[in-house]
Short mmCIF file of C-alpha atoms and ligand atoms in Angstrom, two decimals:
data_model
loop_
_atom_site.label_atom_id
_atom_site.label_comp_id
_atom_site.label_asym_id
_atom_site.label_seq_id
_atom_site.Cartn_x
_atom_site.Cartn_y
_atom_site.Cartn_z
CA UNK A 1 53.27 50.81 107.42
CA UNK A 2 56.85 52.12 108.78
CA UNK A 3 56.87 55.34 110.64
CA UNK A 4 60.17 56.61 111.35
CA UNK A 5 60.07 58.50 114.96
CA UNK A 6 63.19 60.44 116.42
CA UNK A 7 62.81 59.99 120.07
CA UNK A 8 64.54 62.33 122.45
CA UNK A 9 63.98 61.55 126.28
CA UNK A 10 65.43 64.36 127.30
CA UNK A 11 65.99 65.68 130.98
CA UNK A 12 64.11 65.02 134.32
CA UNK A 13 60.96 62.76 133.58
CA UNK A 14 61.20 62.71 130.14
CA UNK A 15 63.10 59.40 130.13
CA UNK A 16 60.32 57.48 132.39
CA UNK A 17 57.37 59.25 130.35
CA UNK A 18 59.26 58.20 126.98
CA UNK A 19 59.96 54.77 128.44
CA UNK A 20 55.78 54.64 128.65
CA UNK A 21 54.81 56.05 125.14
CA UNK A 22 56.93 53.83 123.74
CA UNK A 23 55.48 50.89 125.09
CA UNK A 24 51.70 51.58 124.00
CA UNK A 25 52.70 53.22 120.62
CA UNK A 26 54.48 49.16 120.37
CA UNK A 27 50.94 47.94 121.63
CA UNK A 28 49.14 49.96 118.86
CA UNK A 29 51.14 49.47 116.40
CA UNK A 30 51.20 45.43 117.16
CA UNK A 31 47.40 45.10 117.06
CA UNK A 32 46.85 47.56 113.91
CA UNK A 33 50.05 46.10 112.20
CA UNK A 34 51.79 49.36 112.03
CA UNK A 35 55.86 49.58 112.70
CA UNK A 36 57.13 52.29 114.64
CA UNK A 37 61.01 52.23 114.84
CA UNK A 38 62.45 54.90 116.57
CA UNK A 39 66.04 56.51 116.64
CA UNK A 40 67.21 58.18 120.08
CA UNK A 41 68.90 61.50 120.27
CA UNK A 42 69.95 63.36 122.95
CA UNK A 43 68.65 67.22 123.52
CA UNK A 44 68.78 69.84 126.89
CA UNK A 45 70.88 68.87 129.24
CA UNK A 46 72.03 65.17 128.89
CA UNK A 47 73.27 66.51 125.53
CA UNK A 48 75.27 69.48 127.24
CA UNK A 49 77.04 66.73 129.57
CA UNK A 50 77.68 64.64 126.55
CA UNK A 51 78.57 67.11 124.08
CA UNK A 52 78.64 70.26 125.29
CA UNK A 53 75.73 71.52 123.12
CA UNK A 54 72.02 71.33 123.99
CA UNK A 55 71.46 70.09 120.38
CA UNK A 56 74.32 68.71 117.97
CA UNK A 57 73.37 69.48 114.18
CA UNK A 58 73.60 65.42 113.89
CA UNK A 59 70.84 65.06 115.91
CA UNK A 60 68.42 67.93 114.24
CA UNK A 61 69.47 66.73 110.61
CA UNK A 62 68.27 62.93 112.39
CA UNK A 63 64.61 64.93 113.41
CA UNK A 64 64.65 65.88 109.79
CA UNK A 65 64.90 62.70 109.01
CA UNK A 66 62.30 61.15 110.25
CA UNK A 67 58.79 61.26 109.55
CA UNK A 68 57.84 62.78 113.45
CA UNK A 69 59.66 63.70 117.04
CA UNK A 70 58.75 62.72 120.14
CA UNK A 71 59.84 64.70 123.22
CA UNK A 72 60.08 63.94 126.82
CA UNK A 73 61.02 67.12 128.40
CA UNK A 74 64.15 69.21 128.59
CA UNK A 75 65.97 71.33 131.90
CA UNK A 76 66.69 71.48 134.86
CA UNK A 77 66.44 73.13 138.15
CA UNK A 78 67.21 77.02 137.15
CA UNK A 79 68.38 77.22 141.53
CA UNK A 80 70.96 74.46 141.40
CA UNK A 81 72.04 72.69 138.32
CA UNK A 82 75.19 73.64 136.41
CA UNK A 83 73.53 73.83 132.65
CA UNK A 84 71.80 77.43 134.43
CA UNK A 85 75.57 79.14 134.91
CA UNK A 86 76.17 78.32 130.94
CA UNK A 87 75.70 81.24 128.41
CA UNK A 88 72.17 81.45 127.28
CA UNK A 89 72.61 79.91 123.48
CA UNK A 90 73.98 76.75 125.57
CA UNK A 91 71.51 76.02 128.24
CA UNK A 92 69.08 73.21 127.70
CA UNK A 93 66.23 75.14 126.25
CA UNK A 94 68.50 76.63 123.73
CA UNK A 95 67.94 73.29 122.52
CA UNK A 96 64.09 73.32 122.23
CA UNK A 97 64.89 76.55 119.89
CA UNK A 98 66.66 75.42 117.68
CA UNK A 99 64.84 72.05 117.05
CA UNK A 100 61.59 74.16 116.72
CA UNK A 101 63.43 76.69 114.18
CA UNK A 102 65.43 73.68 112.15
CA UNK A 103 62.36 72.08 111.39
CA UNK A 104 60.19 74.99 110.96
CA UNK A 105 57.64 74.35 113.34
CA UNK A 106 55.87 77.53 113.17
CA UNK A 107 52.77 76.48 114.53
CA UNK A 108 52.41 74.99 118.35
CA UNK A 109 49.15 73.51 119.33
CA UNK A 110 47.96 73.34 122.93
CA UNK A 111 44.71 71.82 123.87
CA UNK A 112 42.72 73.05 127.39
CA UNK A 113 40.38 70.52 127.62
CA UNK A 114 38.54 70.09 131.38
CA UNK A 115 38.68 66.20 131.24
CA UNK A 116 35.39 64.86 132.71
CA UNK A 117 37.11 62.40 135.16
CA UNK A 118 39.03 65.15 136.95
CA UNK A 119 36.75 67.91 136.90
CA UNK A 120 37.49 68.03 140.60
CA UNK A 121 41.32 69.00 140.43
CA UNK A 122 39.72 71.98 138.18
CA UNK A 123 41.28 75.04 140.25
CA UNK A 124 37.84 77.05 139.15
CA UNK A 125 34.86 77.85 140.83
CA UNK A 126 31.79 75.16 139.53
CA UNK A 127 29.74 77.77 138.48
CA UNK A 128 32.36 78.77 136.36
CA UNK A 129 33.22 75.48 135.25
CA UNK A 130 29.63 75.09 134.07
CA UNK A 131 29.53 72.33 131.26
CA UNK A 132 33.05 72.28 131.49
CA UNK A 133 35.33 74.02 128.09
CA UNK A 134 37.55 72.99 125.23
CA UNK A 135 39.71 74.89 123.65
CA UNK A 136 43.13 75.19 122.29
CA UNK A 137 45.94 77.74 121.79
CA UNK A 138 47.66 78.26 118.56
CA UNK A 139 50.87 79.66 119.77
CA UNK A 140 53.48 80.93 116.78
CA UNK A 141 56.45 79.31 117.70
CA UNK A 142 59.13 80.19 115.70
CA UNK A 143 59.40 84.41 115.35
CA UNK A 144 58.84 87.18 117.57
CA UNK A 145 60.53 87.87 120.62
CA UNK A 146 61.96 84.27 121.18
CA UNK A 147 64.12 84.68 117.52
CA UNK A 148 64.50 88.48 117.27
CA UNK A 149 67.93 90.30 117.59
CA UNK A 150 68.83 90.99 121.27
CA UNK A 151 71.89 92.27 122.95
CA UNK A 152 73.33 93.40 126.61
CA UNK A 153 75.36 96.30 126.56
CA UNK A 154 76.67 99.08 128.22
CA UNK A 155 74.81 102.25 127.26
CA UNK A 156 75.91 105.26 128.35
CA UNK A 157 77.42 103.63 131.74
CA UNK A 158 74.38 101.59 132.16
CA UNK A 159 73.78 98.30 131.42
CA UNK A 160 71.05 98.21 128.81
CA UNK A 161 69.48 94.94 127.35
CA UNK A 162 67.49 95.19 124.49
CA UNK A 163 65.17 92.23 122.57
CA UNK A 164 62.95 93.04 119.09
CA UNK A 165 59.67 91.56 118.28
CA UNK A 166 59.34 91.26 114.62
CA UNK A 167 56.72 89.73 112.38
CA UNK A 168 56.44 89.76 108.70
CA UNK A 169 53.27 89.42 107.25
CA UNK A 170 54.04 85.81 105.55
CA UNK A 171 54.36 84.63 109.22
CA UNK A 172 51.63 85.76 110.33
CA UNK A 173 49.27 84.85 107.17
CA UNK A 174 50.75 81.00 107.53
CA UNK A 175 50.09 80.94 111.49
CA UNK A 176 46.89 82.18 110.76
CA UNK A 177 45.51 79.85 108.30
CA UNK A 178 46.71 76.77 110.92
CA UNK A 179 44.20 78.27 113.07
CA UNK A 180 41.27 78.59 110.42
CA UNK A 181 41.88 75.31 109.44
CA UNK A 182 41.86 73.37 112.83
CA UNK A 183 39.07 76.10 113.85
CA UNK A 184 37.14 74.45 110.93
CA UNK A 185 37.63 71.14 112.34
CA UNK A 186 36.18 72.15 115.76
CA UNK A 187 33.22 74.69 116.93
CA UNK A 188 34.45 77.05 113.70
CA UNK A 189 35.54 80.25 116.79
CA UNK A 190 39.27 81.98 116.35
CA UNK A 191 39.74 84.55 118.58
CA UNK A 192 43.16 86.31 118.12
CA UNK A 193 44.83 87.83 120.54
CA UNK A 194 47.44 90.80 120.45
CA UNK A 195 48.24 93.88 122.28
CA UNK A 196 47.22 96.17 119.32
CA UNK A 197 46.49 99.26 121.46
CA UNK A 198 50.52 99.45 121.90
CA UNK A 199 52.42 97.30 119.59
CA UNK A 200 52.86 97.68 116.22
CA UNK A 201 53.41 94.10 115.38
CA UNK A 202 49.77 93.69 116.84
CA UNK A 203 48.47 96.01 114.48
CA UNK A 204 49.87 93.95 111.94
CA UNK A 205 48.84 90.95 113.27
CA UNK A 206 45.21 92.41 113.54
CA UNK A 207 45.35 93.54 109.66
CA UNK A 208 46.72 90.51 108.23
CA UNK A 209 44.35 88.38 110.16
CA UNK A 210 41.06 89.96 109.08
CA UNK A 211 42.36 89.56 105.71
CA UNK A 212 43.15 85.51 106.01
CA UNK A 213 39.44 85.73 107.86
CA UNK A 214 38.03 86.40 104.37
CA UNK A 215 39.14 83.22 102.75
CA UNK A 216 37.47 81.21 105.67
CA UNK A 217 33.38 82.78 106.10
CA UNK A 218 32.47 79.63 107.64
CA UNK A 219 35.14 80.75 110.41
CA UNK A 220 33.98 83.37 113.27
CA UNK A 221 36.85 85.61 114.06
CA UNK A 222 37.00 87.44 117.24
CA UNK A 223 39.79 89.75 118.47
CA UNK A 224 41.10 90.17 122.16
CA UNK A 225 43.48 92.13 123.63
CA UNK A 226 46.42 89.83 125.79
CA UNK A 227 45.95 91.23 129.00
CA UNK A 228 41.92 90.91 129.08
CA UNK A 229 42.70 87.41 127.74
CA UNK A 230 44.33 86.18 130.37
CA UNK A 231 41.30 87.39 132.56
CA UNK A 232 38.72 85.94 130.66
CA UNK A 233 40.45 82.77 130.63
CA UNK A 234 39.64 82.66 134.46
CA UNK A 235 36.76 84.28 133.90
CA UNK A 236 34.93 82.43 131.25
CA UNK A 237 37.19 79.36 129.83
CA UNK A 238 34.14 78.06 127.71
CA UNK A 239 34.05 81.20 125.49
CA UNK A 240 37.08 80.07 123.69
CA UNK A 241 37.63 77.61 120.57
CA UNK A 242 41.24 78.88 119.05
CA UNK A 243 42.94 81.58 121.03
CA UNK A 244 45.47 82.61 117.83
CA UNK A 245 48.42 84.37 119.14
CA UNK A 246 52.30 85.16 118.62
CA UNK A 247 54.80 83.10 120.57
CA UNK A 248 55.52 85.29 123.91
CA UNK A 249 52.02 85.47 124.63
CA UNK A 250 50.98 82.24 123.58
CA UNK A 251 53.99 80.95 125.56
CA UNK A 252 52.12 82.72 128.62
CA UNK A 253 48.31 82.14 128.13
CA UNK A 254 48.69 78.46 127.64
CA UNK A 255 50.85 77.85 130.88
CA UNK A 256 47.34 79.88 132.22
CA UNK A 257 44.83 77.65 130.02
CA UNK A 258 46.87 74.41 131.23
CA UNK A 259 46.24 75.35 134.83
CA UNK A 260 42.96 76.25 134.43
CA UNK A 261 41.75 72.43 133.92
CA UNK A 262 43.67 71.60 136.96
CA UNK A 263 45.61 68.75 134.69
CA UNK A 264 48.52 69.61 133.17
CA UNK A 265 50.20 66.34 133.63
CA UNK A 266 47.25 65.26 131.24
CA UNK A 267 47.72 67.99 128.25
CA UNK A 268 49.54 67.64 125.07
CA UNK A 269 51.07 69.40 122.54
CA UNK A 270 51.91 69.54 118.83
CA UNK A 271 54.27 71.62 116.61
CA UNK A 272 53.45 71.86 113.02
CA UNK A 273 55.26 72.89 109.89
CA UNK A 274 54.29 72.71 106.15
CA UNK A 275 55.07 69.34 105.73
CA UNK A 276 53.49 66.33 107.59
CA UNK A 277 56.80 66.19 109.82
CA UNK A 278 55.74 67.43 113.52
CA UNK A 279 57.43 67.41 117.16
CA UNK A 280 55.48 66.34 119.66
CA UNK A 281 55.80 66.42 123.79
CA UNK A 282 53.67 67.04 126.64
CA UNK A 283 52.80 70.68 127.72
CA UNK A 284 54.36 69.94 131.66
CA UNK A 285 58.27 70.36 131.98
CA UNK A 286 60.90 68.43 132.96
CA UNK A 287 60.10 68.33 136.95
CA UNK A 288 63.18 67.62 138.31
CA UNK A 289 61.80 67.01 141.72
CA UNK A 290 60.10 64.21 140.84
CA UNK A 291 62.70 62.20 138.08
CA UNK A 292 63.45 58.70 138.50
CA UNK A 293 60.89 58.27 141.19
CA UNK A 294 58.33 56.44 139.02
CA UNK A 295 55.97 59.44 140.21
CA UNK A 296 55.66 61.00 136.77
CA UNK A 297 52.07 61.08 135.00
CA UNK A 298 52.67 59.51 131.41
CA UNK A 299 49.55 60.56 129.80
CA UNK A 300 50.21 64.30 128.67
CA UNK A 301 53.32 62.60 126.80
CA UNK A 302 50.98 59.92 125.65
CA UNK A 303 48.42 62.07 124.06
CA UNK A 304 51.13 63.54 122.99
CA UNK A 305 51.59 60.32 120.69
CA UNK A 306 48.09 60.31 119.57
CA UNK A 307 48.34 63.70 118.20
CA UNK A 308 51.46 62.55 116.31
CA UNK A 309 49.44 59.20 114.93
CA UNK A 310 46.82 62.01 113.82
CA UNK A 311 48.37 65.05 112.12
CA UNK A 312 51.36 63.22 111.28
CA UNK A 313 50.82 59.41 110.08
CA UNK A 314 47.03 60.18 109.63
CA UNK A 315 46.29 57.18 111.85
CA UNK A 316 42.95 58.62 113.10
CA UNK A 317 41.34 55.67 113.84
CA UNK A 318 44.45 54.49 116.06
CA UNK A 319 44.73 57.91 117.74
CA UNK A 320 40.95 57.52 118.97
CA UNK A 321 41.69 54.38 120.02
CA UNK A 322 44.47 55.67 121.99
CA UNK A 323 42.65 58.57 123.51
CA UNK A 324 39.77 56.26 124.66
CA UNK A 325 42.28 53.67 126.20
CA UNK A 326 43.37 56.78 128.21
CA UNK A 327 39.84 57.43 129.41
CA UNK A 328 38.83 53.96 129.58
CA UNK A 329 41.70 53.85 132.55
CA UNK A 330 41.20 56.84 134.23
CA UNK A 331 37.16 55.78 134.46
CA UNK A 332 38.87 52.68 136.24
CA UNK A 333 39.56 55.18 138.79
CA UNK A 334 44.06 54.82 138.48
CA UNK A 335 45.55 57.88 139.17
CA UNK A 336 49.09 58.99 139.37
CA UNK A 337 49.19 61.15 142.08
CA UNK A 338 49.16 65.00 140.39
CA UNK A 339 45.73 63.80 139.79
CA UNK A 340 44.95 61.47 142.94
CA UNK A 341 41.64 62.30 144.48
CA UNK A 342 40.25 60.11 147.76
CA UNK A 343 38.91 56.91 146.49
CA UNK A 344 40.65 56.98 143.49
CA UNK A 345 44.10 53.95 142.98
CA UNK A 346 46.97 55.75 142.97
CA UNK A 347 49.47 54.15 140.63
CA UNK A 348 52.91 54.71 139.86
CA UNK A 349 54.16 55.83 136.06
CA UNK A 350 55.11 52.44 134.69
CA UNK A 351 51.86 51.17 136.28
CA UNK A 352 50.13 53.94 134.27
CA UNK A 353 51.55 52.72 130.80
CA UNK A 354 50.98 49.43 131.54
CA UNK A 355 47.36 49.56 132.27
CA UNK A 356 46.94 51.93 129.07
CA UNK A 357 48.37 48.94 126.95
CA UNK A 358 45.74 46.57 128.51
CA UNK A 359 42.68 48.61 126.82
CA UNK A 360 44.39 48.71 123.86
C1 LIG B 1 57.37 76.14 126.39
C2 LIG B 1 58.53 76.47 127.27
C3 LIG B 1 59.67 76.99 126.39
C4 LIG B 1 59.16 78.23 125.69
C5 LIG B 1 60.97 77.29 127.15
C6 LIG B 1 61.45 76.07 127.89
C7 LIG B 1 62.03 77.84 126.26
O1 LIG B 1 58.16 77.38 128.25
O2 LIG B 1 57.51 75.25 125.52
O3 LIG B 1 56.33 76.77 126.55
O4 LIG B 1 59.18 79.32 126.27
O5 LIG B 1 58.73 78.11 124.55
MG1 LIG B 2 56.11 77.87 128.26
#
C-alpha cells in the first residue's frame, strides 16, 4: 500500500529525530512492502524565517492532504530567540494551533507508560512505583481556553487581560466517547477530571460525561477533581487507565504524567479527528540546547510513528513490530544519554535509529 505522510521537521531537534523516523518507517515499510512517501512542510519557526508565518495555509491544506502528519517539534528558546518578541498569533506555537484546529484534531492522546528497562530514571519512590503503571491522558485539544475569545485592554486605567473557557456539549460528548472507546481497548477505567466545584464548564463536562458513560457499561467511570489529580498522579500513578480531561488541564497533567516515568524522551503522542487522518509527534519539545548535536533521543518521535501505522494506516502488526524493535534495543543496553544509566552504551541519535532498523 501507499501512505501519504506530511512531514514537518520543525525547530530544534525535530529535524535529527525526523531524519531517524524516517529511516525505520523506510525499513518497515521495505520488509512489509508498504510505501511511505512523504511531503515536507515547514511549521514554528523555520516557517516564520521563511515566510513570516508559523504555518502558511499551503502547508495545512498539504496536512489535509495526506493520509497522516508527522511532527518533529516546534520553538525556540522563549529567553533569546527573535520568534518570542513576535505578536502571539505569529510565534511558532501559533503554528501547532492552527494545524491542530485545521484538521480537527480534537482528541490528543498521551501515553505514561513506566518502561521496564528504565524503571531506574523513574523520579518516584519504589514503593510507589510498585508493579510499575500505564496509563494515558486524553487531552481535548482543540476548545477551551487555548481557542476561546481573549483580549488585553485597558480597563478603567488598568491593564486588564481577559481569556474564556467555553465548551459546548457536542465537544465534550465527541472527546468523551474517544476515551470510552480506547478505555475499552485497555483495563476498561476513565477517570475524568474537571474542576467542577468552581467552573461551570466542569459541571458540564461532569453532566455530559455520565450521560456518554451510559452507552459504554462495560466502561468504569470515575471522576476527579484537577488539583487532587495532579497529587494522585505522584501519589498513586497505577490507579489510572484514561485520565479524560479538557485541553488546559490536560496540557498540564500530562507534562506531570510524562515526568513521572522519568522518560519523556521515550513518550509519544497522537491527535485524532473523525476521520482516520491524525498528527503525530513526540510529547518532549523542541530542546534547543541540545539541536544539531546528535544528542537527541529518537524514540518518543519513533513511537510516535507506530501510533500513526496503528490508528491511522491500521498497520497493527507493523506497529508491534516497531515497538518491540524499540525494546529489543534498549534490552541491548544503548542509551542516548537522557536515559544513560552506568553500564548502559551510550549512543548518539543517528546511532539510535540505526540500531532500531537492525531489529527490524
Ligand atoms: C503541548 C504544548 C503546546 C500546548 C504549546 C507548545 C502550545 O505545550 O503540546 O502540550 O500547550 O498545547
Ligand atoms: Mg504542553
Amino acid at each position: 500500500m501507499d501512505y501519504k505522510i506530511t512531514v514537518i521537521p520543525g525547530d530544534g531537534i525535530g529535524p535529527e529525530i525526523i531524519r531517524e523516523t524516517r529511516k525505520v518507517l523506510d525499513a518497515l515499510g521495505a520488509r512489509y512492502g508498504h510505501n511511505f512517501s512523504y511531503t515536507e512542510v515547514l511549521m514554528g519557526g523555520v516557517s516564520i524565517d521563511a515566510h513570516g508565518v508559523p504555518l502558511t495555509d499551503e502547508a495545512l491544506s498539504t496536512a489535509k492532504d495526506s493520509d497522516a502528519v508527522l511532527l518533529g517539534a516546534v520553538g525556540g528558546n522563549v529567553g533569546t530567540s527573535n520568534w518570542y518578541s513576535l505578536p502571539p498569533n505569529l510565534r511558532p506555537e501559533a503554528g501547532l494551533l492552527k494545524i491542530r484546529k485545521g484538521l480537527n484534531l480534537f482528541a490528543n492522546i498521551r501515553p505514561a507508560v513506566l518502561f521496564e528497562e528504565l524503571k531506574g530514571a523513574c523520579p518516584l519512590k519504589d514503593e510507589i512505583i510498585g508493579d510499575g503503571f500505564d496509563f494515558v491522558v486524553m487531552r481535548e485539544l482543540t476548545g477551551g481556553l487555548y481557542f476561546g475569545d481573549r483580549w488585553t485592554k485597558e480597563v478603567d486605567g488598568l491593564r486588564t487581560a481577559k481569556d474564556t473557557l467555553l465548551y459546548n456539549e457536542e465537544e465534550i460528548v465527541r472527546i468523551a466517547r474517544q476515551a470510552f472507546e480506547i478505555a475499552r481497548k485497555r483495563r476498561k477505567k476513565v477517570c475524568s477530571v474537571d474542576k467542577a466545584n468552581v467552573l461551570d464548564s466542569s459541571r458540564l463536562w461532569r453532566q455530559v460525561t455520565e450521560e456518554v458513560a451510559k452507552d459504554y457499561p462495560d466502561v468504569e467511570l470515575s471522576h476527579m477533581l484537577v488539583d487532587n489529580c495532579a497529587m494522585q498522579i505522584v501519589r498513586d500513578p497505577s490507579q489510572f487507565d484514561v485520565i479524560l480531561t479538557e485541553n488546559m488541564f490536560g496540557d498540564i497533567l500530562s507534562d506531570e504524567a510524562s515526568m513521572v516515568t522519568g522518560s519523556i524522551g521515550m513518550l509519544a503522542s497522537a491527535s485524532l479527528g473523525k476521520t482516520k487522518l491524525g498528527l503525530y509527534e513526540p510529547s518532549h519539545g523542541s530542546a534547543p540546547d541540545i539541536a544539531g548535536q546528535n544528542k537527541a533521543n529518537p524514540i518518543a518521535t519513533i513511537l510516535s510513528s507506530a501510533m500513526m501505522l496503528r490508528y491511522s494506516f491500521d498497520l497493527d502488526m507493523e506497529a508491534n513490530v516497531l515497538e518491540s524493535a524499540i525494546k529489543e534495543v534498549l534490552k541491548k543496553g544503548y542509551r542516548t544519554i537522557d536515559i544513560m544509566s552506568p553500564g548502559k552504551t551510550l549512543v548518539g541519535t543517528d546511532k539510535m535509529g540505526d540500531l532500531i532498523v537492525a531489529e527490524i
